[in-house]
Short mmCIF file of C-alpha atoms in Angstrom, two decimals:
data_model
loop_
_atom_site.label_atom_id
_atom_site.label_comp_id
_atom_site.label_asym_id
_atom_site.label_seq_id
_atom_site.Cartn_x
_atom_site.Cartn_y
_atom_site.Cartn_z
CA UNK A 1 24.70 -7.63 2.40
CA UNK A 2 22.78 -6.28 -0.51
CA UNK A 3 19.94 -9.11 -0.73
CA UNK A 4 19.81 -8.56 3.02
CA UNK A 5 18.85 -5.21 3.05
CA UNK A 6 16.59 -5.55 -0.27
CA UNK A 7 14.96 -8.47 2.24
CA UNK A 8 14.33 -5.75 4.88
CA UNK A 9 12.53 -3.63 3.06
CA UNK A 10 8.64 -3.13 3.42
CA UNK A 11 8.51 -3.24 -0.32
CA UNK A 12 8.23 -5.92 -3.09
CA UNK A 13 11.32 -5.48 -5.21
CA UNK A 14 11.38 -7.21 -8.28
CA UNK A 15 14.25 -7.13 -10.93
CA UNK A 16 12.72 -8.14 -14.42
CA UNK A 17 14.66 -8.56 -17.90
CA UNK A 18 13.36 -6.28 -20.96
CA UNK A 19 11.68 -9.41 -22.11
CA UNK A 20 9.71 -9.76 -18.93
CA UNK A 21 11.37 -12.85 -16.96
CA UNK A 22 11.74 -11.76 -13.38
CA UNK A 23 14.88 -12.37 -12.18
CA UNK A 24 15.27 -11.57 -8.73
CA UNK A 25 12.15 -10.60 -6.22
CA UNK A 26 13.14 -10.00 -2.17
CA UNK A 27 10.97 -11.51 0.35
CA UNK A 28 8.38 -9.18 0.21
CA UNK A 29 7.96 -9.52 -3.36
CA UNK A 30 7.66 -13.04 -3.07
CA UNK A 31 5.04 -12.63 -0.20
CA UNK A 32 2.80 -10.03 -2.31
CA UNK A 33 2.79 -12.62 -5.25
CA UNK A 34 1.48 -15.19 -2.77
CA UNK A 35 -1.09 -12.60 -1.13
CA UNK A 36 -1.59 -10.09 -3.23
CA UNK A 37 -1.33 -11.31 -6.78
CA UNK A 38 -1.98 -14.96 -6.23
CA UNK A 39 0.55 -15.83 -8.59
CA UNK A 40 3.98 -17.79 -8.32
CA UNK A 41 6.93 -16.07 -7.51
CA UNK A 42 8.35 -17.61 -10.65
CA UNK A 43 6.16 -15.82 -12.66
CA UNK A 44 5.94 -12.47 -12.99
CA UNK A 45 1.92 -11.30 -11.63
CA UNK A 46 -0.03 -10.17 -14.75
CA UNK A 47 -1.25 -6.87 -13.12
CA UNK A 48 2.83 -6.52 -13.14
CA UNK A 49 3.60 -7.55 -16.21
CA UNK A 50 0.92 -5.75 -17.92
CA UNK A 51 2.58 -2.26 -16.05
CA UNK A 52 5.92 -3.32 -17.43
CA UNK A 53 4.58 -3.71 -20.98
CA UNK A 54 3.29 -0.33 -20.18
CA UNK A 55 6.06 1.18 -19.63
CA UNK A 56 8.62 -0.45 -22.34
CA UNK A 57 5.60 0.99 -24.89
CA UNK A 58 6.18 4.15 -23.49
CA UNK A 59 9.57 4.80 -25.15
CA UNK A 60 10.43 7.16 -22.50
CA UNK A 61 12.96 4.63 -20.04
CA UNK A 62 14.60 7.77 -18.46
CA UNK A 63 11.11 8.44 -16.70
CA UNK A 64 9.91 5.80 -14.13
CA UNK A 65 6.33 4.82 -14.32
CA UNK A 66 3.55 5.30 -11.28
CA UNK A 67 0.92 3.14 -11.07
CA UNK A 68 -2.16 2.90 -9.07
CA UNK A 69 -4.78 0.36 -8.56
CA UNK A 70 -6.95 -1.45 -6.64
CA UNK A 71 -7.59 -5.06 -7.25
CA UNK A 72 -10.72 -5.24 -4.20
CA UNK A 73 -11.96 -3.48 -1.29
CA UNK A 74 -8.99 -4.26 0.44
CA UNK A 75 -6.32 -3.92 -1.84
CA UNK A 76 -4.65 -0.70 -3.14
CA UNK A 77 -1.34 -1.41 -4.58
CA UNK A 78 1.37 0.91 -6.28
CA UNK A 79 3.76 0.07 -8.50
CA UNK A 80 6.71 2.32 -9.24
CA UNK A 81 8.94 0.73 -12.73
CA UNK A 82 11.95 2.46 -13.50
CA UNK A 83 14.88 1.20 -15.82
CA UNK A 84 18.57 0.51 -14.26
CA UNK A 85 21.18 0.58 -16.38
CA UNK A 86 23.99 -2.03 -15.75
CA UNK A 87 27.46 -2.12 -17.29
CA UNK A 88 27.86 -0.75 -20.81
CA UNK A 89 27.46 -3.87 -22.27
CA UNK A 90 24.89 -5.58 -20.33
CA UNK A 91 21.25 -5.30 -21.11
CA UNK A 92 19.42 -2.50 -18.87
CA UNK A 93 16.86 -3.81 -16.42
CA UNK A 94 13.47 -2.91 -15.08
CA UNK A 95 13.35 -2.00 -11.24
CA UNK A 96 10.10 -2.40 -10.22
CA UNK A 97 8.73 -1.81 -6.54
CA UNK A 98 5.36 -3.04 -5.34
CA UNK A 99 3.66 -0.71 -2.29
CA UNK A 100 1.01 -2.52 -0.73
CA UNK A 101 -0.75 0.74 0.18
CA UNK A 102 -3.11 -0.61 2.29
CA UNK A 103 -1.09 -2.74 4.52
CA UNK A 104 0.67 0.56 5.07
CA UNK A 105 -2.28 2.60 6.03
CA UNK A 106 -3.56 -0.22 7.98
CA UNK A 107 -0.60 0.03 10.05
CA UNK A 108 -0.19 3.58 10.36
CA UNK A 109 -3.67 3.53 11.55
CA UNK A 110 -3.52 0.69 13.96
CA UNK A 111 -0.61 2.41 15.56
CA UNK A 112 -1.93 6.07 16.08
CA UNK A 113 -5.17 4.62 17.39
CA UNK A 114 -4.28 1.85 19.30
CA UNK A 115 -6.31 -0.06 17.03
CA UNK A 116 -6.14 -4.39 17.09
CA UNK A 117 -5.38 -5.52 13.91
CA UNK A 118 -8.78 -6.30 12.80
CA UNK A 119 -10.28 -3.24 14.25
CA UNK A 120 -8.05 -1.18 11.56
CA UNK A 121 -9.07 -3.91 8.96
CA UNK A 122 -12.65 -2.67 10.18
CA UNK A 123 -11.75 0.82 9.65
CA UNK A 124 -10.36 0.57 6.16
CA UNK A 125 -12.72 -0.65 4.87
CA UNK A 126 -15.34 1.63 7.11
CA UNK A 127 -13.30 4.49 5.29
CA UNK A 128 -14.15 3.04 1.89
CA UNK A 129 -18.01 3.27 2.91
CA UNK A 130 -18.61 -0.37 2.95
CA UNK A 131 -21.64 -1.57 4.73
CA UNK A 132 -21.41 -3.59 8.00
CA UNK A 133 -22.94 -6.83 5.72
CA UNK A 134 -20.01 -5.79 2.86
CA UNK A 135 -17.46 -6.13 5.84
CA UNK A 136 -18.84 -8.85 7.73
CA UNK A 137 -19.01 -10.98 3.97
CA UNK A 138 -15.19 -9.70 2.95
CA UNK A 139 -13.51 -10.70 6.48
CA UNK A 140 -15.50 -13.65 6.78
CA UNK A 141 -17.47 -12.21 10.46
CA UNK A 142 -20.08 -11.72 11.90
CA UNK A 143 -22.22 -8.80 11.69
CA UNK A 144 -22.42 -7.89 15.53
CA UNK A 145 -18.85 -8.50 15.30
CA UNK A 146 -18.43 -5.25 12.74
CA UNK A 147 -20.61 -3.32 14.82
CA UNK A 148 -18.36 -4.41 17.67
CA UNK A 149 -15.11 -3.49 15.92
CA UNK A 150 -17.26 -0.16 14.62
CA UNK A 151 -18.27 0.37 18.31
CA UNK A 152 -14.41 0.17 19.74
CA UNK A 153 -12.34 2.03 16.81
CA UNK A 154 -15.06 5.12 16.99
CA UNK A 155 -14.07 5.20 20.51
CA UNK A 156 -10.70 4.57 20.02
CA UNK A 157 -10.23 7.49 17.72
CA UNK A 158 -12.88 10.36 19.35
CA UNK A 159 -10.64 9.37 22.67
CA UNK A 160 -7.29 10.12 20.39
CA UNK A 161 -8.40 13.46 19.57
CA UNK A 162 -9.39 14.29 23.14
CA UNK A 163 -5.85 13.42 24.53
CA UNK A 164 -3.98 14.94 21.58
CA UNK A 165 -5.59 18.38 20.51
CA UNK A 166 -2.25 19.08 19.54
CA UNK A 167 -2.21 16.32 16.63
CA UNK A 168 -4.02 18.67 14.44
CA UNK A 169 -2.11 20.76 12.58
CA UNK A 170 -2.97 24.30 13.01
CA UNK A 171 -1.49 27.19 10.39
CA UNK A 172 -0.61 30.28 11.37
CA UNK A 173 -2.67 33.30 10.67
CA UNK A 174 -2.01 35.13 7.68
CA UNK A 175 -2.61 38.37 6.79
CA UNK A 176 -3.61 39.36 3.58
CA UNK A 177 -0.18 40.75 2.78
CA UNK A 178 1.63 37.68 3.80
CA UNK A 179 -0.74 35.59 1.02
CA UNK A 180 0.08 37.93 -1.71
CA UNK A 181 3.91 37.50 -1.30
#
């Protein structure tokens, strides 16, 4: 029951000794090192293992560790390491959880626009102010294809905001009394 709802998850969970030999990663996990890390799943990734160093160097265990980075254009990952402490007598364990931060926007995105897949892929990387020729080289297409894509998610999203002027979120006024409180 336990591995299946680790398996559910939309994160990479990866259960690693204090001398850095993973021990168990869910499916995710194991699809990020394939993907993401280009690493096997019996090995821990070096962009992980150089967090977990990181964060044993530390000295503070009590305190989990955030990190941030982005490996390409199209990759933003997070990593959050924490320790979990076991029985009394067993050796504590780092937690760590990947985020593949960009998958998640990509999806959020794709959903609130009605956006194809590679429309959003488009848009991500349109957000990161990549040229069309930058896009067209890093998804291997076209460059009337990007302008396509462009075309169809600019569209996509000035139609979204027509239909849904309520999607913005609007503050009440204050007055000046109320933002001194």
């Amino acid at each position: 029951m336990q591995f299946e709802v680790l398996n559910s998850l939309h994160l990479g969970i990866f259960v690693v000794s204090q001398d850095l030999q993973p021990l168990y990663l869910n499916e995710q996990a194991d699809h990020l090192c394939e993907t993401l890390f280009k690493s096997a799943p019996d090995r821990l990734p070096q962009d992980v293992l150089v967090a977990c160093q990181e964060f044993l160097n530390l000295g503070t265990p009590q305190v989990p560790l955030v990190v941030e980075y982005q490996p390409s254009l199209i990759q933003w990952v997070r990593l959050h390491i924490s320790l979990m402490k076991g029985a009394p007598n067993q050796e504590a364990l780092l937690l760590v959880v990947v985020e593949d931060c960009c998958e998640v926007e990509l999806h959020r995105d794709q959903k609130a626009y009605g956006l194809t897949k590679r429309e959003a892929q488009v848009w991500m990387l349109l957000r990161s102010q990549c040229t069309y020729q930058e896009i067209a080289d890093q998804l291997k297409i076209s460059l009337n294809t990007v302008k396509t894509h462009a075309k169809n998610v600019y569209l996509k999203r000035r139609e979204f905001v027509k239909q849904k002027p309520d999607n913005l979120l609007r503050l009440p006024e204050m007055s000046p009394l109320m933002l001194a409180k």
